[in-house]
Amino acid sequence: MCMQTAAGVVYLSDDIRMGDGDRYPKSAFRGIARDWQRPLVEDAEQGFGAIRAAARHIAEMRIRFRAAAKRCRELGLDGDSRP
C-alpha cells in the first residue's frame, strides 16, 4: 500500500512472520485477514508455498551446478580444451 504525502510517495506494509517450511502459518494472518478472506488466503498460500518450494529447489541446484562447474575448471575439464 502506498500513500502520497508532501514528501512524496510513502510505502506502508506489515511484515508477516514466515513459518518453518515454505508456507506462512495460518496464525500469521490472524488480525490481518477478515473471516471471508481466510479461505482465499489459505488457497493462495498453498499455491505460493509450492512456488516457494520450487524456487528453493532451483536455487539449491544452481549452487550445486556452480560448485560442479568450479570443480571441473579446477580439474581442467571445463570443455575449453580441444584436441
Short mmCIF file of N, CA and C in Angstrom, two decimals:
data_model
loop_
_atom_site.label_atom_id
_atom_site.label_comp_id
_atom_site.label_asym_id
_atom_site.label_seq_id
_atom_site.Cartn_x
_atom_site.Cartn_y
_atom_site.Cartn_z
N MET A 1 0.84 -1.16 0.00
CA MET A 1 0.00 0.00 0.00
C MET A 1 0.89 1.23 0.00
N CYS A 2 0.50 2.26 -0.68
CA CYS A 2 1.29 3.49 -0.69
C CYS A 2 0.38 4.69 -0.49
N MET A 3 0.98 5.74 0.05
CA MET A 3 0.27 6.99 0.28
C MET A 3 1.07 8.13 -0.31
N GLN A 4 0.37 9.08 -0.87
CA GLN A 4 1.02 10.29 -1.38
C GLN A 4 1.08 11.30 -0.25
N THR A 5 2.27 11.79 0.05
CA THR A 5 2.45 12.81 1.08
C THR A 5 3.17 14.00 0.47
N ALA A 6 3.34 15.05 1.26
CA ALA A 6 4.06 16.23 0.78
C ALA A 6 5.50 15.88 0.44
N ALA A 7 6.05 14.88 1.14
CA ALA A 7 7.44 14.46 0.90
C ALA A 7 7.56 13.48 -0.27
N GLY A 8 6.45 13.04 -0.80
CA GLY A 8 6.47 12.08 -1.90
C GLY A 8 5.63 10.86 -1.56
N VAL A 9 5.90 9.77 -2.24
CA VAL A 9 5.16 8.54 -2.03
C VAL A 9 5.79 7.78 -0.87
N VAL A 10 4.96 7.34 0.06
CA VAL A 10 5.41 6.55 1.20
C VAL A 10 4.76 5.18 1.10
N TYR A 11 5.57 4.13 1.17
CA TYR A 11 5.06 2.77 1.09
C TYR A 11 4.86 2.23 2.50
N LEU A 12 3.69 1.67 2.74
CA LEU A 12 3.35 1.10 4.03
C LEU A 12 3.14 -0.40 3.87
N SER A 13 3.70 -1.17 4.76
CA SER A 13 3.49 -2.62 4.70
C SER A 13 3.63 -3.20 6.10
N ASP A 14 3.07 -4.36 6.28
CA ASP A 14 3.20 -5.11 7.52
C ASP A 14 3.99 -6.37 7.21
N ASP A 15 4.99 -6.66 8.02
CA ASP A 15 5.74 -7.89 7.85
C ASP A 15 4.93 -9.04 8.43
N ILE A 16 4.92 -10.15 7.72
CA ILE A 16 4.24 -11.35 8.18
C ILE A 16 5.33 -12.38 8.48
N ARG A 17 5.29 -12.93 9.67
CA ARG A 17 6.31 -13.89 10.07
C ARG A 17 6.13 -15.20 9.30
N MET A 18 7.23 -15.67 8.71
CA MET A 18 7.23 -16.91 7.93
C MET A 18 7.29 -18.11 8.87
N GLY A 19 6.68 -19.19 8.46
CA GLY A 19 6.75 -20.42 9.23
C GLY A 19 8.05 -21.15 8.99
N ASP A 20 8.14 -22.37 9.49
CA ASP A 20 9.36 -23.16 9.33
C ASP A 20 9.52 -23.71 7.92
N GLY A 21 8.43 -23.92 7.23
CA GLY A 21 8.51 -24.51 5.90
C GLY A 21 8.41 -23.47 4.81
N ASP A 22 7.75 -23.85 3.73
CA ASP A 22 7.60 -22.97 2.57
C ASP A 22 6.31 -22.17 2.60
N ARG A 23 5.52 -22.36 3.64
CA ARG A 23 4.24 -21.66 3.74
C ARG A 23 4.20 -20.81 5.00
N TYR A 24 3.40 -19.77 4.93
CA TYR A 24 3.13 -18.98 6.13
C TYR A 24 2.09 -19.74 6.95
N PRO A 25 2.25 -19.78 8.27
CA PRO A 25 1.24 -20.47 9.08
C PRO A 25 -0.07 -19.68 9.09
N LYS A 26 -1.17 -20.39 9.30
CA LYS A 26 -2.48 -19.73 9.34
C LYS A 26 -2.50 -18.64 10.41
N SER A 27 -1.80 -18.89 11.51
CA SER A 27 -1.79 -17.92 12.61
C SER A 27 -1.16 -16.59 12.20
N ALA A 28 -0.34 -16.59 11.16
CA ALA A 28 0.31 -15.35 10.72
C ALA A 28 -0.71 -14.36 10.16
N PHE A 29 -1.87 -14.85 9.75
CA PHE A 29 -2.87 -13.99 9.13
C PHE A 29 -3.97 -13.57 10.10
N ARG A 30 -3.87 -14.04 11.36
CA ARG A 30 -4.85 -13.60 12.36
C ARG A 30 -4.71 -12.11 12.59
N GLY A 31 -5.81 -11.42 12.63
CA GLY A 31 -5.78 -9.99 12.85
C GLY A 31 -5.52 -9.20 11.58
N ILE A 32 -5.17 -9.88 10.50
CA ILE A 32 -4.92 -9.22 9.22
C ILE A 32 -6.05 -9.53 8.25
N ALA A 33 -6.30 -10.83 8.06
CA ALA A 33 -7.34 -11.25 7.12
C ALA A 33 -8.70 -11.30 7.83
N ARG A 34 -9.71 -10.87 7.11
CA ARG A 34 -11.07 -10.96 7.63
C ARG A 34 -11.58 -12.39 7.48
N ASP A 35 -12.67 -12.70 8.16
CA ASP A 35 -13.21 -14.06 8.12
C ASP A 35 -13.46 -14.55 6.70
N TRP A 36 -14.02 -13.70 5.86
CA TRP A 36 -14.34 -14.12 4.50
C TRP A 36 -13.08 -14.27 3.64
N GLN A 37 -11.98 -13.64 4.07
CA GLN A 37 -10.74 -13.71 3.30
C GLN A 37 -9.91 -14.95 3.62
N ARG A 38 -10.11 -15.53 4.79
CA ARG A 38 -9.26 -16.64 5.23
C ARG A 38 -9.22 -17.83 4.27
N PRO A 39 -10.37 -18.30 3.76
CA PRO A 39 -10.29 -19.41 2.79
C PRO A 39 -9.51 -19.03 1.53
N LEU A 40 -9.66 -17.78 1.10
CA LEU A 40 -8.92 -17.33 -0.08
C LEU A 40 -7.43 -17.28 0.21
N VAL A 41 -7.08 -16.78 1.38
CA VAL A 41 -5.67 -16.71 1.78
C VAL A 41 -5.07 -18.10 1.87
N GLU A 42 -5.80 -19.04 2.46
CA GLU A 42 -5.30 -20.41 2.60
C GLU A 42 -5.09 -21.06 1.24
N ASP A 43 -6.03 -20.86 0.32
CA ASP A 43 -5.87 -21.41 -1.04
C ASP A 43 -4.67 -20.79 -1.75
N ALA A 44 -4.57 -19.47 -1.66
CA ALA A 44 -3.44 -18.79 -2.31
C ALA A 44 -2.13 -19.21 -1.69
N GLU A 45 -2.10 -19.32 -0.37
CA GLU A 45 -0.86 -19.68 0.32
C GLU A 45 -0.42 -21.10 -0.04
N GLN A 46 -1.36 -21.99 -0.29
CA GLN A 46 -1.00 -23.34 -0.73
C GLN A 46 -0.26 -23.27 -2.06
N GLY A 47 -0.76 -22.48 -2.99
CA GLY A 47 -0.09 -22.31 -4.28
C GLY A 47 1.24 -21.61 -4.15
N PHE A 48 1.29 -20.55 -3.35
CA PHE A 48 2.55 -19.83 -3.16
C PHE A 48 3.58 -20.70 -2.46
N GLY A 49 3.13 -21.57 -1.54
CA GLY A 49 4.05 -22.49 -0.88
C GLY A 49 4.72 -23.41 -1.88
N ALA A 50 3.95 -23.89 -2.85
CA ALA A 50 4.51 -24.75 -3.90
C ALA A 50 5.51 -23.97 -4.75
N ILE A 51 5.21 -22.72 -5.04
CA ILE A 51 6.14 -21.89 -5.82
C ILE A 51 7.42 -21.65 -5.03
N ARG A 52 7.29 -21.36 -3.73
CA ARG A 52 8.48 -21.14 -2.90
C ARG A 52 9.34 -22.40 -2.82
N ALA A 53 8.70 -23.57 -2.72
CA ALA A 53 9.45 -24.82 -2.67
C ALA A 53 10.20 -25.04 -3.98
N ALA A 54 9.54 -24.80 -5.10
CA ALA A 54 10.20 -24.96 -6.40
C ALA A 54 11.36 -23.98 -6.54
N ALA A 55 11.16 -22.73 -6.12
CA ALA A 55 12.22 -21.73 -6.20
C ALA A 55 13.41 -22.13 -5.32
N ARG A 56 13.11 -22.68 -4.15
CA ARG A 56 14.19 -23.14 -3.26
C ARG A 56 14.97 -24.27 -3.90
N HIS A 57 14.28 -25.21 -4.53
CA HIS A 57 14.97 -26.32 -5.20
C HIS A 57 15.83 -25.81 -6.35
N ILE A 58 15.32 -24.87 -7.11
CA ILE A 58 16.10 -24.29 -8.21
C ILE A 58 17.34 -23.61 -7.68
N ALA A 59 17.20 -22.85 -6.60
CA ALA A 59 18.36 -22.17 -6.00
C ALA A 59 19.40 -23.18 -5.53
N GLU A 60 18.94 -24.28 -4.92
CA GLU A 60 19.88 -25.32 -4.48
C GLU A 60 20.60 -25.94 -5.66
N MET A 61 19.89 -26.18 -6.75
CA MET A 61 20.51 -26.77 -7.93
C MET A 61 21.52 -25.81 -8.56
N ARG A 62 21.23 -24.52 -8.55
CA ARG A 62 22.18 -23.54 -9.08
C ARG A 62 23.46 -23.55 -8.27
N ILE A 63 23.34 -23.64 -6.95
CA ILE A 63 24.53 -23.69 -6.09
C ILE A 63 25.34 -24.94 -6.41
N ARG A 64 24.67 -26.08 -6.54
CA ARG A 64 25.37 -27.33 -6.86
C ARG A 64 26.02 -27.27 -8.23
N PHE A 65 25.31 -26.71 -9.20
CA PHE A 65 25.86 -26.60 -10.55
C PHE A 65 27.10 -25.73 -10.56
N ARG A 66 27.05 -24.59 -9.88
CA ARG A 66 28.22 -23.71 -9.83
C ARG A 66 29.40 -24.39 -9.16
N ALA A 67 29.14 -25.14 -8.09
CA ALA A 67 30.22 -25.85 -7.42
C ALA A 67 30.82 -26.91 -8.34
N ALA A 68 29.96 -27.62 -9.08
CA ALA A 68 30.45 -28.64 -10.01
C ALA A 68 31.24 -27.99 -11.15
N ALA A 69 30.76 -26.87 -11.67
CA ALA A 69 31.47 -26.17 -12.75
C ALA A 69 32.83 -25.68 -12.26
N LYS A 70 32.89 -25.18 -11.04
CA LYS A 70 34.16 -24.72 -10.47
C LYS A 70 35.13 -25.89 -10.34
N ARG A 71 34.63 -27.02 -9.86
CA ARG A 71 35.49 -28.21 -9.71
C ARG A 71 35.98 -28.69 -11.07
N CYS A 72 35.13 -28.66 -12.08
CA CYS A 72 35.55 -29.05 -13.42
C CYS A 72 36.64 -28.13 -13.94
N ARG A 73 36.52 -26.83 -13.71
CA ARG A 73 37.57 -25.89 -14.11
C ARG A 73 38.88 -26.19 -13.39
N GLU A 74 38.79 -26.49 -12.10
CA GLU A 74 39.98 -26.81 -11.32
C GLU A 74 40.69 -28.05 -11.85
N LEU A 75 39.92 -29.00 -12.36
CA LEU A 75 40.47 -30.24 -12.89
C LEU A 75 40.81 -30.14 -14.37
N GLY A 76 40.54 -28.99 -14.97
CA GLY A 76 40.81 -28.82 -16.40
C GLY A 76 39.78 -29.50 -17.28
N LEU A 77 38.62 -29.73 -16.76
CA LEU A 77 37.55 -30.41 -17.50
C LEU A 77 36.45 -29.44 -17.92
N ASP A 78 36.82 -28.19 -18.18
CA ASP A 78 35.82 -27.18 -18.46
C ASP A 78 35.34 -27.17 -19.90
N GLY A 79 35.90 -28.01 -20.74
CA GLY A 79 35.43 -28.10 -22.12
C GLY A 79 36.08 -27.11 -23.06
N ASP A 80 36.98 -26.26 -22.58
CA ASP A 80 37.64 -25.29 -23.45
C ASP A 80 38.81 -25.90 -24.21
N SER A 81 39.36 -26.99 -23.73
CA SER A 81 40.50 -27.62 -24.43
C SER A 81 39.97 -28.50 -25.54
N ARG A 82 40.50 -28.28 -26.75
CA ARG A 82 40.05 -29.05 -27.92
C ARG A 82 41.23 -29.87 -28.42
N PRO A 83 40.96 -31.06 -28.92
CA PRO A 83 42.07 -31.92 -29.42
C PRO A 83 42.71 -31.40 -30.68
#
